Amino acid sequence: MSEKVYVNICDKRKCPGPVYAVKKGDTLYSIAQKYHCRVRTLLDLNPFVDIYNLQPGEEICVLDCRGQGKVDFRPYVVKEGDTLGGILKNVSMSFEELAKVNRILYNLIVPAGTILLIPGKKEEK
Protein backbone atom coordinates (compact mmCIF):
# COMPACT_ATOMS: atom_id res chain seq x y z
CA MET A 1 0.00 0.00 0.00
CA SER A 2 1.44 3.41 -0.94
CA GLU A 3 1.63 6.21 1.57
CA LYS A 4 -0.54 9.25 0.85
CA VAL A 5 1.20 12.58 0.53
CA TYR A 6 -0.73 15.74 1.33
CA VAL A 7 -0.01 19.20 0.08
CA ASN A 8 0.29 21.69 2.90
CA ILE A 9 -2.32 24.39 2.50
CA CYS A 10 -0.46 26.81 4.73
CA ASP A 11 2.07 29.41 3.63
CA LYS A 12 4.33 29.35 6.70
CA ARG A 13 5.95 32.66 5.77
CA LYS A 14 2.64 34.54 5.85
CA CYS A 15 1.06 32.78 8.82
CA PRO A 16 0.48 35.30 11.65
CA GLY A 17 0.42 32.54 14.26
CA PRO A 18 1.65 28.99 14.75
CA VAL A 19 1.38 26.28 12.10
CA TYR A 20 -0.65 23.31 13.31
CA ALA A 21 -0.22 19.74 12.03
CA VAL A 22 -3.64 18.09 11.82
CA LYS A 23 -4.03 14.96 13.93
CA LYS A 24 -6.39 12.04 13.41
CA GLY A 25 -9.91 13.01 14.49
CA ASP A 26 -9.29 16.77 14.36
CA THR A 27 -11.97 19.09 13.05
CA LEU A 28 -11.71 22.81 12.42
CA TYR A 29 -13.99 23.28 15.41
CA SER A 30 -11.75 21.25 17.73
CA ILE A 31 -8.64 23.10 16.50
CA ALA A 32 -10.37 26.47 16.98
CA GLN A 33 -11.33 25.44 20.51
CA LYS A 34 -7.75 24.42 21.27
CA TYR A 35 -6.45 27.85 20.21
CA HIS A 36 -9.42 29.83 21.56
CA CYS A 37 -10.25 31.32 18.18
CA ARG A 38 -13.19 31.14 15.82
CA VAL A 39 -13.68 28.63 13.01
CA ARG A 40 -14.21 31.63 10.72
CA THR A 41 -10.68 32.80 11.60
CA LEU A 42 -9.25 29.42 10.58
CA LEU A 43 -11.19 29.55 7.31
CA ASP A 44 -9.91 33.07 6.60
CA LEU A 45 -6.31 32.01 7.28
CA ASN A 46 -6.65 28.79 5.25
CA PRO A 47 -8.94 29.51 2.29
CA PHE A 48 -8.10 26.23 0.55
CA VAL A 49 -8.73 23.90 3.49
CA ASP A 50 -11.14 21.04 2.78
CA ILE A 51 -13.30 21.30 5.89
CA TYR A 52 -14.95 17.96 5.14
CA ASN A 53 -11.72 16.03 4.66
CA LEU A 54 -8.97 17.15 7.05
CA GLN A 55 -6.10 14.70 6.83
CA PRO A 56 -3.53 13.87 9.52
CA GLY A 57 -0.25 15.58 8.68
CA GLU A 58 -1.78 18.50 6.81
CA GLU A 59 -0.51 21.81 8.12
CA ILE A 60 -2.83 24.74 8.66
CA CYS A 61 -2.23 28.23 9.90
CA VAL A 62 -3.86 29.07 13.24
CA LEU A 63 -4.13 32.22 15.30
CA ASP A 64 -3.37 31.63 18.94
CA CYS A 65 -5.88 33.76 20.85
CA ARG A 66 -5.12 32.32 24.28
CA GLY A 67 -4.42 34.90 26.93
CA GLN A 68 -6.20 37.67 25.06
CA GLY A 69 -9.20 37.38 27.32
CA LYS A 70 -12.76 37.46 26.14
CA VAL A 71 -13.32 40.33 23.77
CA ASP A 72 -16.72 41.55 22.72
CA PHE A 73 -16.76 42.40 19.01
CA ARG A 74 -19.26 44.34 17.03
CA PRO A 75 -19.18 44.00 13.25
CA TYR A 76 -18.55 46.96 10.97
CA VAL A 77 -19.46 46.54 7.30
CA VAL A 78 -17.26 48.72 5.11
CA LYS A 79 -19.37 50.99 2.94
CA GLU A 80 -18.71 52.41 -0.51
CA GLY A 81 -16.41 55.40 -0.13
CA ASP A 82 -15.13 54.44 3.35
CA THR A 83 -11.46 55.11 3.96
CA LEU A 84 -9.32 53.38 6.52
CA GLY A 85 -8.60 56.72 8.17
CA GLY A 86 -12.31 57.49 8.38
CA ILE A 87 -13.12 54.10 9.89
CA LEU A 88 -10.35 54.47 12.49
CA LYS A 89 -11.68 57.89 13.46
CA ASN A 90 -15.26 56.57 13.55
CA VAL A 91 -14.42 53.67 15.89
CA SER A 92 -11.81 55.61 17.91
CA MET A 93 -9.00 53.10 17.39
CA SER A 94 -5.45 53.13 16.12
CA PHE A 95 -4.46 51.11 13.08
CA GLU A 96 -2.48 48.74 15.31
CA GLU A 97 -5.47 48.05 17.56
CA LEU A 98 -7.77 47.36 14.61
CA ALA A 99 -5.19 45.26 12.73
CA LYS A 100 -4.56 43.11 15.81
CA VAL A 101 -8.04 41.58 15.48
CA ASN A 102 -8.38 42.02 11.69
CA ARG A 103 -5.21 40.46 10.26
CA ILE A 104 -6.41 41.20 6.73
CA LEU A 105 -5.31 44.81 7.27
CA TYR A 106 -1.64 43.78 7.44
CA ASN A 107 -1.92 42.34 3.95
CA LEU A 108 -3.51 45.35 2.25
CA ILE A 109 -1.96 46.00 -1.12
CA VAL A 110 -0.77 49.51 -1.90
CA PRO A 111 -0.99 50.13 -5.66
CA ALA A 112 2.37 50.40 -7.47
CA GLY A 113 3.28 54.01 -8.08
CA THR A 114 1.66 55.24 -4.86
CA ILE A 115 3.86 57.84 -3.20
CA LEU A 116 4.04 57.50 0.57
CA LEU A 117 5.51 60.22 2.76
CA ILE A 118 7.90 58.88 5.37
CA PRO A 119 8.80 61.32 8.15
CA GLY A 120 12.51 61.99 8.60
CA LYS A 121 14.18 62.06 11.97
CA LYS A 122 13.37 65.17 13.97
CA GLU A 123 16.28 67.47 14.48
CA GLU A 124 16.90 68.29 18.11
CA LYS A 125 17.75 71.89 18.88
Coordinates of N, CA and C in Angstrom, one line a residue:
M1 N 0.8 -1.2 0.0 CA 0.0 0.0 0.0 C 0.9 1.2 0.0
S2 N 0.6 2.2 -0.9 CA 1.4 3.4 -0.9 C 1.0 4.4 0.1
E3 N 1.9 5.2 0.6 CA 1.6 6.2 1.6 C 1.1 7.5 0.9
K4 N 0.0 8.0 1.4 CA -0.5 9.2 0.8 C 0.3 10.4 1.2
V5 N 0.5 11.3 0.3 CA 1.2 12.6 0.5 C 0.2 13.7 0.4
Y6 N 0.2 14.6 1.4 CA -0.7 15.7 1.3 C 0.0 17.0 1.1
V7 N -0.6 17.9 0.3 CA 0.0 19.2 0.1 C -0.4 20.1 1.3
N8 N 0.6 20.8 1.8 CA 0.3 21.7 2.9 C -0.4 22.9 2.3
I9 N -1.5 23.3 3.0 CA -2.3 24.4 2.5 C -1.9 25.7 3.2
C10 N -0.9 25.7 3.9 CA -0.5 26.8 4.7 C 0.8 27.4 4.2
D11 N 0.8 28.7 4.0 CA 2.1 29.4 3.6 C 2.7 29.9 4.9
K12 N 3.7 29.1 5.4 CA 4.3 29.3 6.7 C 4.9 30.8 6.8
R13 N 5.4 31.3 5.7 CA 5.9 32.7 5.8 C 4.9 33.7 6.1
K14 N 3.7 33.5 5.7 CA 2.6 34.5 5.9 C 1.7 34.3 7.0
C15 N 1.9 33.2 7.7 CA 1.1 32.8 8.8 C 1.3 33.7 10.0
P16 N 0.3 34.4 10.5 CA 0.5 35.3 11.6 C 0.6 34.6 13.0
G17 N 0.4 33.3 13.0 CA 0.4 32.5 14.3 C 1.2 31.2 14.0
P18 N 1.0 30.3 14.9 CA 1.6 29.0 14.8 C 1.0 28.2 13.6
V19 N 1.8 27.2 13.1 CA 1.4 26.3 12.1 C 1.0 25.0 12.9
Y20 N -0.2 24.5 12.6 CA -0.6 23.3 13.3 C -0.7 22.1 12.4
A21 N -0.1 21.0 12.8 CA -0.2 19.7 12.0 C -1.5 19.0 12.5
V22 N -2.4 18.8 11.5 CA -3.6 18.1 11.8 C -3.4 16.7 12.3
K23 N -4.1 16.3 13.4 CA -4.0 15.0 13.9 C -5.3 14.2 13.6
K24 N -5.2 12.9 13.7 CA -6.4 12.0 13.4 C -7.6 12.5 14.3
G25 N -8.7 12.7 13.7 CA -9.9 13.0 14.5 C -10.1 14.5 14.7
D26 N -9.1 15.3 14.2 CA -9.3 16.8 14.4 C -10.4 17.3 13.4
T27 N -11.0 18.3 13.9 CA -12.0 19.1 13.0 C -11.6 20.5 13.2
L28 N -12.0 21.4 12.3 CA -11.7 22.8 12.4 C -12.2 23.3 13.7
Y29 N -13.4 22.8 14.1 CA -14.0 23.3 15.4 C -13.1 22.9 16.6
S30 N -12.6 21.7 16.6 CA -11.7 21.3 17.7 C -10.4 22.0 17.7
I31 N -9.9 22.3 16.6 CA -8.6 23.1 16.5 C -8.9 24.5 17.0
A32 N -10.0 25.1 16.5 CA -10.4 26.5 17.0 C -10.5 26.5 18.5
Q33 N -11.2 25.5 19.1 CA -11.3 25.4 20.5 C -10.0 25.4 21.2
K34 N -9.1 24.6 20.7 CA -7.8 24.4 21.3 C -7.0 25.8 21.3
Y35 N -7.2 26.6 20.3 CA -6.4 27.9 20.2 C -7.3 29.1 20.6
H36 N -8.5 28.8 21.1 CA -9.4 29.8 21.6 C -9.7 30.9 20.5
C37 N -9.9 30.4 19.3 CA -10.2 31.3 18.2 C -11.5 30.8 17.5
R38 N -12.0 31.5 16.5 CA -13.2 31.1 15.8 C -12.9 30.3 14.6
V39 N -13.8 29.4 14.2 CA -13.7 28.6 13.0 C -13.5 29.6 11.8
R40 N -14.3 30.6 11.8 CA -14.2 31.6 10.7 C -12.8 32.1 10.5
T41 N -12.1 32.3 11.7 CA -10.7 32.8 11.6 C -9.8 31.8 10.9
L42 N -10.0 30.5 11.2 CA -9.3 29.4 10.6 C -9.6 29.4 9.1
L43 N -10.8 29.6 8.7 CA -11.2 29.5 7.3 C -10.6 30.7 6.6
D44 N -10.5 31.9 7.2 CA -9.9 33.1 6.6 C -8.4 32.9 6.4
L45 N -7.8 32.2 7.4 CA -6.3 32.0 7.3 C -5.9 30.9 6.3
N46 N -6.9 30.0 6.1 CA -6.6 28.8 5.2 C -7.8 28.6 4.2
P47 N -7.8 29.5 3.2 CA -8.9 29.5 2.3 C -9.1 28.2 1.5
F48 N -8.0 27.4 1.4 CA -8.1 26.2 0.5 C -8.3 24.9 1.4
V49 N -8.6 25.1 2.7 CA -8.7 23.9 3.5 C -10.0 23.2 3.1
D50 N -10.0 21.9 3.1 CA -11.1 21.0 2.8 C -11.8 20.7 4.1
I51 N -12.7 21.5 4.5 CA -13.3 21.3 5.9 C -14.0 19.9 6.1
Y52 N -14.3 19.3 5.0 CA -15.0 18.0 5.1 C -14.0 16.8 5.1
N53 N -12.7 17.1 4.8 CA -11.7 16.0 4.7 C -10.3 16.4 5.2
L54 N -10.3 16.9 6.5 CA -9.0 17.2 7.1 C -8.2 15.9 7.2
Q55 N -6.9 15.9 6.8 CA -6.1 14.7 6.8 C -5.0 14.9 7.8
P56 N -4.7 13.8 8.6 CA -3.5 13.9 9.5 C -2.3 14.2 8.8
G57 N -1.5 15.2 9.3 CA -0.3 15.6 8.7 C -0.4 16.9 7.9
E58 N -1.6 17.2 7.5 CA -1.8 18.5 6.8 C -1.4 19.6 7.8
E59 N -0.9 20.7 7.3 CA -0.5 21.8 8.1 C -1.4 23.0 7.8
I60 N -2.0 23.6 8.8 CA -2.8 24.7 8.7 C -2.3 25.9 9.6
C61 N -2.6 27.1 9.1 CA -2.2 28.2 9.9 C -3.3 28.5 10.9
V62 N -2.9 28.8 12.2 CA -3.9 29.1 13.2 C -3.5 30.4 13.9
L63 N -4.4 31.0 14.6 CA -4.1 32.2 15.3 C -4.3 31.9 16.8
D64 N -3.3 32.0 17.5 CA -3.4 31.6 18.9 C -3.9 32.8 19.7
C65 N -5.2 32.7 20.2 CA -5.9 33.8 20.9 C -5.9 33.6 22.4
R66 N -5.2 32.5 22.8 CA -5.1 32.3 24.3 C -4.5 33.5 25.0
G67 N -5.0 33.8 26.2 CA -4.4 34.9 26.9 C -4.9 36.3 26.5
Q68 N -5.7 36.4 25.5 CA -6.2 37.7 25.1 C -7.5 38.0 25.8
G69 N -8.0 37.1 26.6 CA -9.2 37.4 27.3 C -10.4 37.4 26.4
K70 N -11.6 37.4 27.0 CA -12.8 37.5 26.1 C -13.0 38.9 25.7
V71 N -13.1 39.0 24.4 CA -13.3 40.3 23.8 C -14.7 40.3 23.1
D72 N -15.4 41.4 23.3 CA -16.7 41.6 22.7 C -16.5 42.3 21.4
F73 N -16.9 41.7 20.3 CA -16.8 42.4 19.0 C -18.1 42.8 18.5
R74 N -18.1 43.9 17.8 CA -19.3 44.3 17.0 C -18.8 44.5 15.6
P75 N -19.6 44.0 14.6 CA -19.2 44.0 13.2 C -19.3 45.4 12.7
Y76 N -18.5 45.7 11.7 CA -18.6 47.0 11.0 C -18.4 46.6 9.5
V77 N -19.5 46.9 8.7 CA -19.5 46.5 7.3 C -19.0 47.8 6.6
V78 N -17.8 47.6 5.9 CA -17.3 48.7 5.1 C -18.2 49.1 4.0
K79 N -18.4 50.4 3.9 CA -19.4 51.0 2.9 C -18.6 51.6 1.8
E80 N -19.3 51.8 0.7 CA -18.7 52.4 -0.5 C -18.2 53.8 -0.1
G81 N -17.0 54.1 -0.4 CA -16.4 55.4 -0.1 C -15.7 55.5 1.2
D82 N -15.8 54.4 2.1 CA -15.1 54.4 3.3 C -13.6 54.5 3.1
T83 N -12.9 55.2 4.0 CA -11.5 55.1 4.0 C -11.0 54.5 5.3
L84 N -9.8 54.0 5.3 CA -9.3 53.4 6.5 C -9.2 54.5 7.6
G85 N -8.7 55.6 7.2 CA -8.6 56.7 8.2 C -10.0 57.1 8.8
G86 N -11.0 57.1 7.9 CA -12.3 57.5 8.4 C -12.9 56.4 9.3
I87 N -12.6 55.2 9.0 CA -13.1 54.1 9.9 C -12.4 54.2 11.2
L88 N -11.1 54.4 11.2 CA -10.3 54.5 12.5 C -10.9 55.6 13.3
K89 N -11.2 56.7 12.7 CA -11.7 57.9 13.5 C -13.1 57.6 14.0
N90 N -13.9 56.9 13.2 CA -15.3 56.6 13.6 C -15.3 55.6 14.7
V91 N -14.4 54.7 14.8 CA -14.4 53.7 15.9 C -13.4 54.0 17.0
S92 N -12.8 55.1 16.9 CA -11.8 55.6 17.9 C -10.7 54.6 18.2
M93 N -10.1 54.1 17.2 CA -9.0 53.1 17.4 C -7.8 53.5 16.6
S94 N -6.6 53.0 17.0 CA -5.4 53.1 16.1 C -5.4 52.0 15.1
F95 N -4.6 52.2 14.1 CA -4.5 51.1 13.1 C -4.0 49.8 13.7
E96 N -3.0 49.9 14.7 CA -2.5 48.7 15.3 C -3.5 48.0 16.1
E97 N -4.4 48.7 16.8 CA -5.5 48.0 17.6 C -6.4 47.3 16.6
L98 N -6.8 48.0 15.5 CA -7.8 47.4 14.6 C -7.1 46.2 13.9
A99 N -5.9 46.3 13.5 CA -5.2 45.3 12.7 C -4.9 44.0 13.6
K100 N -4.8 44.2 14.9 CA -4.6 43.1 15.8 C -5.7 42.1 15.8
V101 N -6.9 42.5 15.5 CA -8.0 41.6 15.5 C -8.6 41.4 14.1
N102 N -8.0 42.1 13.1 CA -8.4 42.0 11.7 C -7.1 41.9 10.9
R103 N -6.5 40.7 10.9 CA -5.2 40.5 10.3 C -5.2 40.8 8.8
I104 N -6.3 40.9 8.2 CA -6.4 41.2 6.7 C -5.8 42.6 6.5
L105 N -5.8 43.5 7.5 CA -5.3 44.8 7.3 C -3.8 44.8 7.1
Y106 N -3.1 43.8 7.6 CA -1.6 43.8 7.4 C -1.3 43.4 6.0
N107 N -2.2 42.8 5.3 CA -1.9 42.3 3.9 C -2.5 43.2 2.9
L108 N -3.0 44.4 3.2 CA -3.5 45.3 2.2 C -2.4 45.7 1.2
I109 N -2.9 45.7 0.0 CA -2.0 46.0 -1.1 C -2.0 47.5 -1.5
V110 N -0.9 48.1 -1.5 CA -0.8 49.5 -1.9 C -0.4 49.5 -3.4
P111 N -1.2 50.2 -4.2 CA -1.0 50.1 -5.7 C 0.4 50.6 -6.0
A112 N 1.0 50.0 -7.0 CA 2.4 50.4 -7.5 C 2.3 51.8 -8.0
G113 N 3.3 52.6 -7.7 CA 3.3 54.0 -8.1 C 2.8 55.0 -7.0
T114 N 2.1 54.4 -6.0 CA 1.7 55.2 -4.9 C 2.9 55.9 -4.2
I115 N 2.8 57.2 -3.9 CA 3.9 57.8 -3.2 C 3.5 58.0 -1.7
L116 N 4.3 57.4 -0.9 CA 4.0 57.5 0.6 C 5.1 58.5 1.2
L117 N 4.6 59.3 2.1 CA 5.5 60.2 2.8 C 6.0 59.6 4.1
I118 N 7.3 59.5 4.2 CA 7.9 58.9 5.4 C 8.6 60.0 6.1
P119 N 8.2 60.2 7.4 CA 8.8 61.3 8.1 C 10.3 61.0 8.4
G120 N 11.1 62.1 8.3 CA 12.5 62.0 8.6 C 12.7 62.1 10.1
K121 N 13.9 61.9 10.5 CA 14.2 62.1 12.0 C 14.1 63.5 12.3
K122 N 13.5 63.8 13.5 CA 13.4 65.2 14.0 C 14.7 65.7 14.4
E123 N 15.0 66.9 14.0 CA 16.3 67.5 14.5 C 16.1 68.0 15.9
E124 N 17.0 67.7 16.8 CA 16.9 68.3 18.1 C 17.7 69.6 18.2
K125 N 17.1 70.6 18.8 CA 17.8 71.9 18.9 C 18.3 72.1 20.2

